[in-house]
Short mmCIF file of C-alpha atoms and ligand atoms in Angstrom, two decimals:
data_model
loop_
_atom_site.label_atom_id
_atom_site.label_comp_id
_atom_site.label_asym_id
_atom_site.label_seq_id
_atom_site.Cartn_x
_atom_site.Cartn_y
_atom_site.Cartn_z
CA UNK A 1 64.76 97.24 79.83
CA UNK A 2 64.03 99.52 76.85
CA UNK A 3 63.11 103.12 77.60
CA UNK A 4 61.13 104.93 74.92
CA UNK A 5 59.14 108.15 74.55
CA UNK A 6 55.49 108.60 73.65
CA UNK A 7 54.37 112.06 72.55
CA UNK A 8 50.90 111.07 71.34
CA UNK A 9 47.54 111.42 73.02
CA UNK A 10 47.60 109.29 76.15
CA UNK A 11 44.26 107.52 75.58
CA UNK A 12 45.75 105.96 72.46
CA UNK A 13 48.83 104.39 74.09
CA UNK A 14 48.71 100.65 73.65
CA UNK A 15 50.33 98.47 76.27
CA UNK A 16 49.90 96.63 79.57
CA UNK A 17 49.75 99.47 82.08
CA UNK A 18 49.54 103.24 82.08
CA UNK A 19 50.77 104.88 85.32
CA UNK A 20 49.66 108.28 86.63
CA UNK A 21 50.51 110.16 89.83
CA UNK A 22 47.59 111.23 91.95
CA UNK A 23 48.07 114.04 94.48
CA UNK A 24 46.69 113.86 97.99
CA UNK A 25 44.12 116.61 97.76
CA UNK A 26 40.39 117.00 97.92
CA UNK A 27 40.49 119.39 94.98
CA UNK A 28 40.03 118.56 91.39
CA UNK A 29 41.99 115.89 89.59
CA UNK A 30 44.95 117.05 87.46
CA UNK A 31 43.83 117.95 83.89
CA UNK A 32 44.97 114.73 82.18
CA UNK A 33 43.26 112.61 84.83
CA UNK A 34 40.15 114.74 84.51
CA UNK A 35 40.15 113.80 80.86
CA UNK A 36 40.49 110.09 81.69
CA UNK A 37 37.79 110.51 84.33
CA UNK A 38 35.28 111.95 81.88
CA UNK A 39 36.16 109.39 79.18
CA UNK A 40 35.55 106.64 81.72
CA UNK A 41 32.23 108.05 82.89
CA UNK A 42 33.52 109.31 86.25
CA UNK A 43 35.39 106.18 87.42
CA UNK A 44 38.14 108.18 89.11
CA UNK A 45 35.81 110.65 90.81
CA UNK A 46 33.72 107.76 92.13
CA UNK A 47 36.78 106.10 93.60
CA UNK A 48 37.84 109.38 95.16
CA UNK A 49 34.42 109.90 96.71
CA UNK A 50 34.43 106.35 98.06
CA UNK A 51 37.72 107.15 99.79
CA UNK A 52 39.60 104.51 97.81
CA UNK A 53 41.76 106.94 95.88
CA UNK A 54 43.53 108.83 98.64
CA UNK A 55 46.63 110.01 96.81
CA UNK A 56 48.61 109.24 99.95
CA UNK A 57 52.26 108.63 99.23
CA UNK A 58 52.72 105.36 97.26
CA UNK A 59 49.10 104.28 97.76
CA UNK A 60 48.26 102.15 94.67
CA UNK A 61 44.98 101.64 92.84
CA UNK A 62 45.08 99.34 89.83
CA UNK A 63 42.15 99.44 87.40
CA UNK A 64 41.56 97.12 84.46
CA UNK A 65 39.98 98.07 81.13
CA UNK A 66 39.14 101.68 81.91
CA UNK A 67 36.64 102.89 79.28
CA UNK A 68 38.26 105.38 76.91
CA UNK A 69 41.79 104.00 77.33
CA UNK A 70 43.48 101.62 74.91
CA UNK A 71 45.92 100.55 77.66
CA UNK A 72 44.93 97.34 79.46
CA UNK A 73 45.39 98.79 82.93
CA UNK A 74 45.60 102.13 84.70
CA UNK A 75 47.73 102.33 87.84
CA UNK A 76 47.10 105.39 90.01
CA UNK A 77 49.97 105.99 92.43
CA UNK A 78 49.64 108.32 95.41
CA UNK A 79 52.03 111.26 95.14
CA UNK A 80 51.43 112.56 98.67
CA UNK A 81 50.84 116.21 99.59
CA UNK A 82 51.24 118.43 96.52
CA UNK A 83 53.44 120.94 98.39
CA UNK A 84 55.89 118.14 99.23
CA UNK A 85 55.92 116.59 95.79
CA UNK A 86 59.22 117.06 93.96
CA UNK A 87 61.84 115.08 92.08
CA UNK A 88 62.79 112.70 94.93
CA UNK A 89 59.11 111.74 95.40
CA UNK A 90 58.62 111.37 91.65
CA UNK A 91 61.67 109.07 91.38
CA UNK A 92 60.25 106.94 94.19
CA UNK A 93 56.77 106.82 92.63
CA UNK A 94 58.23 105.60 89.32
CA UNK A 95 60.33 102.95 91.09
CA UNK A 96 57.46 101.74 93.27
CA UNK A 97 55.02 101.65 90.33
CA UNK A 98 57.46 99.57 88.31
CA UNK A 99 58.03 97.12 91.16
CA UNK A 100 54.29 96.82 91.81
CA UNK A 101 53.49 96.12 88.17
CA UNK A 102 56.44 93.79 87.70
CA UNK A 103 55.17 91.63 90.56
CA UNK A 104 51.94 91.25 88.58
CA UNK A 105 53.71 90.15 85.41
CA UNK A 106 53.18 93.41 83.50
CA UNK A 107 55.64 93.77 80.61
CA UNK A 108 55.00 97.18 79.05
CA UNK A 109 54.50 100.35 81.07
CA UNK A 110 53.88 103.99 80.15
CA UNK A 111 54.46 106.62 82.84
CA UNK A 112 52.56 109.86 82.52
CA UNK A 113 54.84 112.75 83.56
CA UNK A 114 53.17 115.00 86.16
CA UNK A 115 52.35 118.53 84.99
CA UNK A 116 53.99 120.68 87.68
CA UNK A 117 57.66 119.65 87.33
CA UNK A 118 59.94 120.87 84.48
CA UNK A 119 59.67 118.20 81.84
CA UNK A 120 63.37 117.28 81.44
CA UNK A 121 63.95 116.98 85.20
CA UNK A 122 60.82 114.87 85.52
CA UNK A 123 61.83 112.58 82.66
CA UNK A 124 65.29 112.07 84.18
CA UNK A 125 63.87 111.28 87.63
CA UNK A 126 61.32 108.85 86.22
CA UNK A 127 64.01 107.08 84.15
CA UNK A 128 66.24 106.77 87.21
CA UNK A 129 63.31 105.51 89.28
CA UNK A 130 62.35 102.88 86.72
CA UNK A 131 65.86 101.47 86.35
CA UNK A 132 66.59 101.57 90.09
CA UNK A 133 63.22 100.01 90.88
CA UNK A 134 63.79 97.27 88.33
CA UNK A 135 67.06 96.22 89.99
CA UNK A 136 67.10 92.78 91.65
CA UNK A 137 69.95 91.03 93.44
CA UNK A 138 69.20 87.76 91.69
CA UNK A 139 72.58 86.86 90.18
CA UNK A 140 72.84 83.73 92.31
CA UNK A 141 69.21 82.62 91.91
CA UNK A 142 68.97 79.77 89.45
CA UNK A 143 65.26 80.51 89.03
CA UNK A 144 65.21 84.16 87.99
CA UNK A 145 61.46 84.41 87.50
CA UNK A 146 61.96 85.39 83.88
CA UNK A 147 58.29 85.73 83.13
CA UNK A 148 58.20 88.66 85.57
CA UNK A 149 60.44 91.07 83.68
CA UNK A 150 59.43 94.48 82.39
CA UNK A 151 60.38 94.67 78.71
CA UNK A 152 59.67 98.31 77.94
CA UNK A 153 59.15 101.50 79.93
CA UNK A 154 57.72 104.50 78.11
CA UNK A 155 57.93 108.10 79.23
CA UNK A 156 54.63 109.73 78.26
CA UNK A 157 52.88 113.06 78.68
CA UNK A 158 55.15 115.20 76.50
CA UNK A 159 54.50 116.93 73.21
CA UNK A 160 56.48 116.66 69.99
CA UNK A 161 58.44 119.90 70.64
CA UNK A 162 59.84 118.53 73.88
CA UNK A 163 61.12 115.31 72.35
CA UNK A 164 64.83 116.24 72.00
CA UNK A 165 65.03 117.71 75.50
CA UNK A 166 63.33 114.68 77.04
CA UNK A 167 65.51 112.26 75.07
CA UNK A 168 68.65 113.89 76.51
CA UNK A 169 67.17 113.74 80.02
CA UNK A 170 66.34 110.05 79.64
CA UNK A 171 69.91 109.38 78.48
CA UNK A 172 71.27 111.20 81.56
CA UNK A 173 68.91 109.30 83.84
CA UNK A 174 70.05 106.03 82.35
CA UNK A 175 73.75 106.83 82.85
CA UNK A 176 73.14 107.72 86.50
CA UNK A 177 70.89 104.77 87.37
CA UNK A 178 73.13 102.27 85.60
CA UNK A 179 76.11 103.62 87.55
CA UNK A 180 74.21 103.19 90.81
CA UNK A 181 73.17 99.66 89.82
CA UNK A 182 76.80 98.88 88.92
CA UNK A 183 77.73 99.90 92.47
CA UNK A 184 74.91 97.77 93.89
CA UNK A 185 76.09 94.74 91.88
CA UNK A 186 79.57 95.04 93.40
CA UNK A 187 78.27 95.54 96.94
CA UNK A 188 75.88 92.59 96.71
CA UNK A 189 78.68 90.20 95.73
CA UNK A 190 79.73 87.81 98.49
CA UNK A 191 83.35 88.11 99.58
CA UNK A 192 84.35 84.79 97.99
CA UNK A 193 83.28 86.19 94.61
CA UNK A 194 84.73 89.65 95.20
CA UNK A 195 88.22 89.47 96.66
CA UNK A 196 90.46 92.55 96.40
CA UNK A 197 91.97 91.11 93.22
CA UNK A 198 88.56 90.53 91.66
CA UNK A 199 87.36 94.01 92.66
CA UNK A 200 90.44 95.46 90.95
CA UNK A 201 89.72 93.36 87.87
CA UNK A 202 86.11 94.55 87.77
CA UNK A 203 87.29 98.18 88.08
CA UNK A 204 89.80 97.65 85.28
CA UNK A 205 87.20 96.13 82.95
CA UNK A 206 84.80 98.98 83.64
CA UNK A 207 87.59 101.53 83.02
CA UNK A 208 88.44 99.91 79.69
CA UNK A 209 84.80 99.82 78.66
CA UNK A 210 84.26 103.51 79.44
CA UNK A 211 87.64 104.98 78.50
CA UNK A 212 89.04 105.74 81.96
CA UNK A 213 92.72 105.45 82.78
CA UNK A 214 93.32 102.71 85.37
CA UNK A 215 96.25 101.65 87.48
CA UNK A 216 96.26 98.76 89.94
CA UNK A 217 99.00 98.65 92.58
CA UNK A 218 99.91 95.20 93.87
CA UNK A 219 101.23 94.26 97.30
CA UNK A 220 104.87 94.81 96.34
CA UNK A 221 104.21 98.32 94.99
CA UNK A 222 102.02 99.18 98.00
CA UNK A 223 104.90 98.19 100.28
CA UNK A 224 107.51 100.07 98.20
CA UNK A 225 105.43 103.22 98.43
CA UNK A 226 105.28 102.87 102.21
CA UNK A 227 101.55 102.43 102.78
CA UNK A 228 102.18 100.86 106.19
CA UNK A 229 98.67 101.44 107.55
CA UNK A 230 96.92 99.87 104.55
CA UNK A 231 99.34 96.97 104.43
CA UNK A 232 98.92 96.24 108.14
CA UNK A 233 95.20 95.60 107.60
CA UNK A 234 95.82 93.40 104.55
CA UNK A 235 98.45 91.25 106.32
CA UNK A 236 95.95 89.00 108.08
CA UNK A 237 94.61 87.53 104.84
CA UNK A 238 96.06 85.12 102.30
CA UNK A 239 94.30 87.17 99.63
CA UNK A 240 96.67 89.95 98.58
CA UNK A 241 95.49 93.59 98.65
CA UNK A 242 95.09 95.84 95.65
CA UNK A 243 95.12 99.63 95.43
CA UNK A 244 92.81 100.75 92.62
CA UNK A 245 93.34 104.11 90.90
CA UNK A 246 91.06 105.42 88.15
CA UNK A 247 91.62 108.71 86.34
CA UNK A 248 89.23 110.84 84.35
CA UNK A 249 90.78 113.66 82.33
CA UNK A 250 88.54 116.00 80.34
CA UNK A 251 89.07 116.77 76.69
CA UNK A 252 88.96 120.46 77.53
CA UNK A 253 90.15 121.48 80.95
CA UNK A 254 88.47 124.51 82.53
CA UNK A 255 90.75 127.24 83.85
CA UNK A 256 91.38 127.05 87.60
CA UNK A 257 89.47 123.83 88.12
CA UNK A 258 89.96 121.65 91.20
CA UNK A 259 91.29 118.10 90.95
CA UNK A 260 88.85 115.89 92.81
CA UNK A 261 90.07 112.82 94.67
CA UNK A 262 87.31 110.30 95.41
CA UNK A 263 88.49 107.86 98.06
CA UNK A 264 86.42 104.78 98.93
CA UNK A 265 86.86 102.12 101.59
CA UNK A 266 87.34 98.77 99.86
CA UNK A 267 87.32 96.16 102.62
CA UNK A 268 85.83 93.17 100.78
CA UNK A 269 85.26 91.42 104.10
CA UNK A 270 85.63 92.75 107.64
CA UNK A 271 85.84 90.03 110.28
CA UNK A 272 87.31 92.56 112.70
CA UNK A 273 90.71 90.84 112.59
CA UNK A 274 92.17 89.79 115.95
CA UNK A 275 89.61 92.11 117.62
CA UNK A 276 87.07 89.78 116.03
CA UNK A 277 83.41 90.69 115.56
CA UNK A 278 80.58 88.57 117.02
CA UNK A 279 79.34 85.79 114.70
CA UNK A 280 75.82 87.19 114.54
CA UNK A 281 75.51 89.49 111.55
CA UNK A 282 79.12 89.06 110.49
CA UNK A 283 77.97 87.90 107.05
CA UNK A 284 76.90 91.45 106.31
CA UNK A 285 80.49 92.63 106.42
CA UNK A 286 80.81 91.77 102.74
CA UNK A 287 79.37 95.25 102.19
CA UNK A 288 82.35 96.93 103.81
CA UNK A 289 83.58 97.86 100.33
CA UNK A 290 80.47 99.92 99.59
CA UNK A 291 82.38 103.22 99.75
CA UNK A 292 84.86 101.95 97.17
CA UNK A 293 82.07 100.64 94.94
CA UNK A 294 80.34 104.04 95.23
CA UNK A 295 83.42 105.79 93.86
CA UNK A 296 83.76 103.28 91.01
CA UNK A 297 80.10 103.85 90.10
CA UNK A 298 80.60 107.62 90.13
CA UNK A 299 83.61 107.32 87.80
CA UNK A 300 81.57 105.12 85.44
CA UNK A 301 78.94 107.85 85.17
CA UNK A 302 81.06 110.97 84.96
CA UNK A 303 83.13 109.68 82.08
CA UNK A 304 79.86 109.69 80.10
CA UNK A 305 78.81 113.18 81.27
CA UNK A 306 81.59 115.48 79.98
CA UNK A 307 83.05 117.15 83.06
CA UNK A 308 85.57 119.94 82.48
CA UNK A 309 87.94 118.99 85.32
CA UNK A 310 90.02 116.05 86.49
CA UNK A 311 88.63 113.41 88.85
CA UNK A 312 90.52 110.47 90.31
CA UNK A 313 89.25 107.56 92.35
CA UNK A 314 91.32 105.69 94.94
CA UNK A 315 90.12 102.39 96.39
CA UNK A 316 92.35 100.55 98.86
CA UNK A 317 91.00 96.99 98.69
CA UNK A 318 91.82 94.32 101.29
CA UNK A 319 90.29 91.68 103.54
CA UNK A 320 90.40 92.24 107.31
CA UNK A 321 90.97 88.73 108.69
CA UNK A 322 92.78 87.12 111.56
CA UNK A 323 95.72 84.76 111.13
CA UNK A 324 99.23 84.24 112.43
CA UNK A 325 100.30 87.15 110.25
CA UNK A 326 97.54 89.54 111.29
CA UNK A 327 98.28 92.78 113.09
CA UNK A 328 97.56 92.73 116.82
CA UNK A 329 96.15 95.25 119.27
CA UNK A 330 99.00 97.44 120.48
CA UNK A 331 100.94 97.24 117.22
CA UNK A 332 102.27 100.51 115.87
CA UNK A 333 102.11 101.19 112.12
CA UNK A 334 103.81 103.88 110.08
CA UNK A 335 101.45 105.37 107.53
CA UNK A 336 102.38 106.70 104.09
CA UNK A 337 102.22 110.23 105.51
CA UNK A 338 104.91 109.33 108.05
CA UNK A 339 102.45 109.67 110.94
CA UNK A 340 102.58 106.68 113.31
CA UNK A 341 99.41 104.93 114.50
CA UNK A 342 98.91 102.78 117.58
CA UNK A 343 96.34 100.13 116.62
CA UNK A 344 94.24 99.53 119.72
CA UNK A 345 91.47 97.70 117.90
CA UNK A 346 92.03 95.85 114.64
CA UNK A 347 88.33 96.24 113.82
CA UNK A 348 88.84 99.97 113.30
CA UNK A 349 90.58 99.11 110.03
CA UNK A 350 88.69 101.37 107.61
CA UNK A 351 90.39 104.48 108.89
CA UNK A 352 93.80 102.82 108.48
CA UNK A 353 93.32 102.00 104.81
CA UNK A 354 91.71 105.39 104.13
CA UNK A 355 94.54 107.24 105.87
CA UNK A 356 97.03 106.01 103.28
CA UNK A 357 94.60 106.47 100.40
CA UNK A 358 93.95 110.11 101.38
CA UNK A 359 97.68 110.78 101.60
CA UNK A 360 98.26 109.14 98.22
CA UNK A 361 95.43 111.14 96.61
CA UNK A 362 97.08 114.35 97.80
CA UNK A 363 100.46 113.20 96.47
CA UNK A 364 98.92 112.66 93.06
CA UNK A 365 97.73 116.25 93.02
CA UNK A 366 94.14 116.13 94.29
CA UNK A 367 93.08 119.51 95.65
CA UNK A 368 89.67 118.49 96.97
CA UNK A 369 89.09 115.16 98.72
CA UNK A 370 85.82 113.30 99.19
CA UNK A 371 85.72 109.90 100.86
CA UNK A 372 82.91 107.40 101.35
CA UNK A 373 83.10 104.54 103.81
CA UNK A 374 81.05 102.10 105.84
CA UNK A 375 83.21 103.40 108.64
CA UNK A 376 81.45 103.10 111.99
CA UNK A 377 78.65 101.34 113.84
CA UNK A 378 78.43 104.62 115.75
CA UNK A 379 76.91 106.44 112.77
CA UNK A 380 74.08 103.87 112.90
CA UNK A 381 73.56 104.71 116.58
CA UNK A 382 73.52 108.43 115.73
CA UNK A 383 71.41 108.47 112.55
CA UNK A 384 69.87 105.02 112.20
CA UNK A 385 69.42 103.64 108.70
CA UNK A 386 67.85 106.76 107.23
CA UNK A 387 70.55 109.41 106.88
CA UNK A 388 74.19 109.06 105.90
CA UNK A 389 76.55 111.16 108.05
CA UNK A 390 78.51 113.97 106.38
CA UNK A 391 81.64 115.47 107.89
CA UNK A 392 83.34 118.37 106.15
CA UNK A 393 86.35 120.55 106.80
CA UNK A 394 85.05 123.22 104.45
CA UNK A 395 81.75 125.09 104.77
CA UNK A 396 81.30 125.84 101.05
CA UNK A 397 82.00 122.26 100.08
CA UNK A 398 79.50 121.07 102.70
CA UNK A 399 76.78 123.45 101.58
CA UNK A 400 77.14 122.40 97.93
CA UNK A 401 77.19 118.74 98.87
CA UNK A 402 74.05 119.00 101.01
CA UNK A 403 72.26 120.79 98.17
CA UNK A 404 73.26 117.96 95.81
CA UNK A 405 72.07 115.31 98.29
CA UNK A 406 68.70 117.00 98.43
CA UNK A 407 68.44 117.34 94.65
CA UNK A 408 69.46 113.71 94.18
CA UNK A 409 66.97 112.48 96.80
CA UNK A 410 69.56 110.94 99.13
CA UNK A 411 69.19 111.72 102.82
CA UNK A 412 72.34 113.01 104.48
CA UNK A 413 72.96 114.87 107.72
CA UNK A 414 75.86 117.08 108.66
CA UNK A 415 77.86 116.08 111.76
CA UNK A 416 80.25 118.20 113.84
CA UNK A 417 84.05 118.17 113.67
CA UNK A 418 85.13 120.37 116.59
CA UNK A 419 88.89 120.45 117.05
CA UNK A 420 88.48 119.21 120.65
CA UNK A 421 87.59 115.73 119.37
CA UNK A 422 91.11 115.42 117.90
CA UNK A 423 92.51 115.16 121.45
CA UNK A 424 90.71 111.83 121.86
CA UNK A 425 92.70 110.26 119.02
CA UNK A 426 96.17 111.15 120.35
CA UNK A 427 98.31 108.20 121.48
CA UNK A 428 100.78 108.14 124.39
CA UNK A 429 103.28 106.14 122.38
CA UNK A 430 102.58 107.10 118.72
CA UNK A 431 101.18 110.14 116.89
CA UNK A 432 97.64 108.79 116.74
CA UNK A 433 95.64 105.84 118.04
CA UNK A 434 92.98 104.24 115.90
CA UNK A 435 90.17 104.30 118.47
CA UNK A 436 89.17 106.91 121.00
CA UNK A 437 89.63 106.07 124.65
CA UNK A 438 86.16 107.38 125.49
CA UNK A 439 82.66 106.06 124.99
CA UNK A 440 80.45 107.97 122.59
CA UNK A 441 81.00 110.09 119.51
CA UNK A 442 82.57 107.18 117.64
CA UNK A 443 81.59 108.36 114.16
CA UNK A 444 83.07 111.80 114.89
CA UNK A 445 86.36 110.56 116.34
CA UNK A 446 86.73 108.24 113.33
CA UNK A 447 86.22 111.26 111.06
CA UNK A 448 88.75 113.27 113.08
CA UNK A 449 91.27 110.49 112.51
CA UNK A 450 90.76 110.79 108.74
CA UNK A 451 91.00 114.58 108.94
CA UNK A 452 94.52 114.21 110.34
CA UNK A 453 95.49 112.72 106.95
CA UNK A 454 93.47 115.09 104.74
CA UNK A 455 95.30 117.87 106.63
CA UNK A 456 94.75 121.30 105.03
CA UNK A 457 93.23 119.96 101.80
CA UNK A 458 89.46 120.64 101.63
CA UNK A 459 87.85 117.34 102.52
CA UNK A 460 84.42 115.78 102.96
CA UNK A 461 83.72 112.39 104.50
CA UNK A 462 80.57 110.31 104.09
CA UNK A 463 79.88 107.59 106.67
CA UNK A 464 77.46 105.21 104.93
CA UNK A 465 77.59 102.29 107.41
CA UNK A 466 73.87 102.68 108.19
CA UNK A 467 72.61 103.44 104.68
CA UNK A 468 74.57 101.32 102.21
CA UNK A 469 72.53 98.19 102.95
CA UNK A 470 68.76 97.65 103.16
CA UNK A 471 67.84 94.73 105.42
CA UNK A 472 64.27 94.77 104.13
CA UNK A 473 62.94 95.57 100.69
CA UNK A 474 61.11 98.89 100.20
CA UNK A 475 58.23 99.47 97.79
CA UNK A 476 60.76 101.31 95.57
CA UNK A 477 63.82 99.13 96.11
CA UNK A 478 65.08 95.56 96.37
CA UNK A 479 66.74 94.55 99.64
CA UNK A 480 70.54 94.56 99.85
CA UNK A 481 72.93 97.16 98.47
CA UNK A 482 71.36 100.62 98.16
CA UNK A 483 74.01 102.40 96.12
CA UNK A 484 73.78 105.43 98.45
CA UNK A 485 76.05 108.33 97.55
CA UNK A 486 76.34 107.65 93.83
CA UNK A 487 73.61 110.07 92.74
CA UNK A 488 74.67 112.82 95.16
CA UNK A 489 78.30 112.65 94.05
CA UNK A 490 77.35 112.69 90.37
CA UNK A 491 75.05 115.67 90.96
CA UNK A 492 77.74 117.45 92.98
CA UNK A 493 80.40 116.96 90.31
CA UNK A 494 78.20 117.71 87.31
CA UNK A 495 76.95 120.93 88.96
CA UNK A 496 80.32 122.08 90.28
CA UNK A 497 80.82 125.71 89.21
CA UNK A 498 83.90 125.71 86.98
CA UNK A 499 86.28 128.58 86.60
CA UNK A 500 86.12 128.85 90.37
CA UNK A 501 89.00 127.75 92.53
CA UNK A 502 88.46 124.82 94.90
CA UNK A 503 87.38 125.79 98.38
CA UNK A 504 90.60 126.74 100.12
CA UNK A 505 91.63 125.72 103.57
CA UNK A 506 89.52 124.28 106.37
CA UNK A 507 87.08 126.48 108.23
CA UNK A 508 86.09 126.25 111.90
CA UNK A 509 83.88 123.42 113.06
CA UNK A 510 80.79 125.62 113.18
CA UNK A 511 79.58 124.62 109.73
CA UNK A 512 75.89 124.80 108.78
CA UNK A 513 73.72 121.85 109.77
CA UNK A 514 71.93 119.57 107.38
CA UNK A 515 69.11 121.27 105.51
CA UNK A 516 65.94 119.23 105.65
CA UNK A 517 62.69 119.61 103.83
N1 BES B 1 83.03 98.04 108.99
C1 BES B 1 82.86 98.45 110.32
C2 BES B 1 81.74 99.47 110.51
C3 BES B 1 80.35 99.01 110.22
C4 BES B 1 79.51 98.70 111.26
C5 BES B 1 79.88 98.95 108.94
C6 BES B 1 78.21 98.32 111.01
C7 BES B 1 78.59 98.56 108.69
C8 BES B 1 77.75 98.24 109.73
C9 BES B 1 84.15 99.08 110.85
O1 BES B 1 85.33 98.62 110.29
C10 BES B 1 84.20 98.78 112.31
O2 BES B 1 84.23 97.64 112.63
N2 BES B 1 84.18 99.79 113.14
C11 BES B 1 84.16 99.62 114.55
C12 BES B 1 85.06 100.66 115.16
C13 BES B 1 85.29 100.47 116.61
C14 BES B 1 86.17 99.27 116.86
C15 BES B 1 85.93 101.71 117.16
C16 BES B 1 82.73 99.81 115.03
O3 BES B 1 82.05 100.69 114.52
O4 BES B 1 82.29 99.03 115.86
ZN1 ZN B 2 86.05 96.84 111.27
ZN1 ZN B 3 85.15 97.84 108.35
#
């Protein structure tokens, strides 16, 4: 889809559909809509008075051949309450408008930027919305409905002086949305088309395309290094594991910058292993590599955004299957860190592969660790499918991350990490066990297990089990992979204050709670 700018007078734009946001308020229409209203002889006011133009969030009114407009159609999209309208809502409006118009066969769209948001931020959000809204998981459909494809999306409502600023914002928006869609493509792949080896190959190709350094460790190297926890999970499958490492190094390194280690769970299929999952819903476990795909998407974006510090991604990729070689409940594994783990449930495999990846990231010099994983069903019990769970050992890191989540329009909620939970993960026979002996708090005890491997290094963990997959389509999104986490991580990294040392040492569990609007 082409994205262009239009700095002319909006009545003169020629194309299939012009889109404008309409606030939920009884007051006057915004100035540009007032102009359209008077040109059209009061069409908009009449609709408002008839109660058909409510402005309620994502309410759509589509008008044809509005007098005074060259455009064939005018789509008025509800923006909701003006005091709640910001970038996340604008991104959603753009995505929903595009999806609505696409379903009607519209091919060219102009989106009128709303007046109350700084122009560059608005242009970036609208670009992201359009590209994310346009995404479809149709790779395996032989009938792709080609006549319903938007050819061009135009950002309108700017003047000539703003052109350069808006162009840069559109470029940024494109980099971010394409990274998120890259992640979604990987997550939507079925496990027969995305084995650990294929995931590694896809990461390598992306790295070559975007100038990242890449290293793929095979089974032999993984064993030589001593990643006993990761290898134990991979053993049950005939498909060999891969450990993916991507490195971004800046042209100019800022003084006293942290080295970020982005660790993502890369289980390309999770059957549960010997502790097998029920058949119902098992097909969804192809998305158990969403955390890994998130980190690959983030790397794809940041290499195009000029960061002044080093970032590395680590994705331990394996299948969790059962076979005569598979690990069994009661087995004890020695992790790369040297810590021993009693495996009481082979379905709690994510924490095993992440344990070794966190240790390896530290060995390679990472001073700040962030992991993303579809780690627990318990996070779905706690937060449903709306918020991702955040766990952090460092209050400053957490605060910055929550601010980025809010700015990026991704819902995340901070969870506790009291030291007392660590007791529940101690084994009688080994250093740790991989599941807690108690009912309840499963997302927290899983996080505490990971924390034992992050040790003193500042660390943040994202449990995206409930948010990485949409069972039903939304007005602004296709069903399937959501790409959650990509935008927040990109925002966090691109806004990280350089020249400042990384947050040092863990702080007590009493970290601030999630900030909600
Ligand atoms: N991949 C699952 C977690 C998951 C659940 C992801 C639902 C997406 C949706 C993970 O490996 C797992 O199976 N966890 C177990 C842990 C349990 C055995 C302690 C779980 O959550 O049931
Ligand atoms: Zn599992
Ligand atoms: Zn899993």
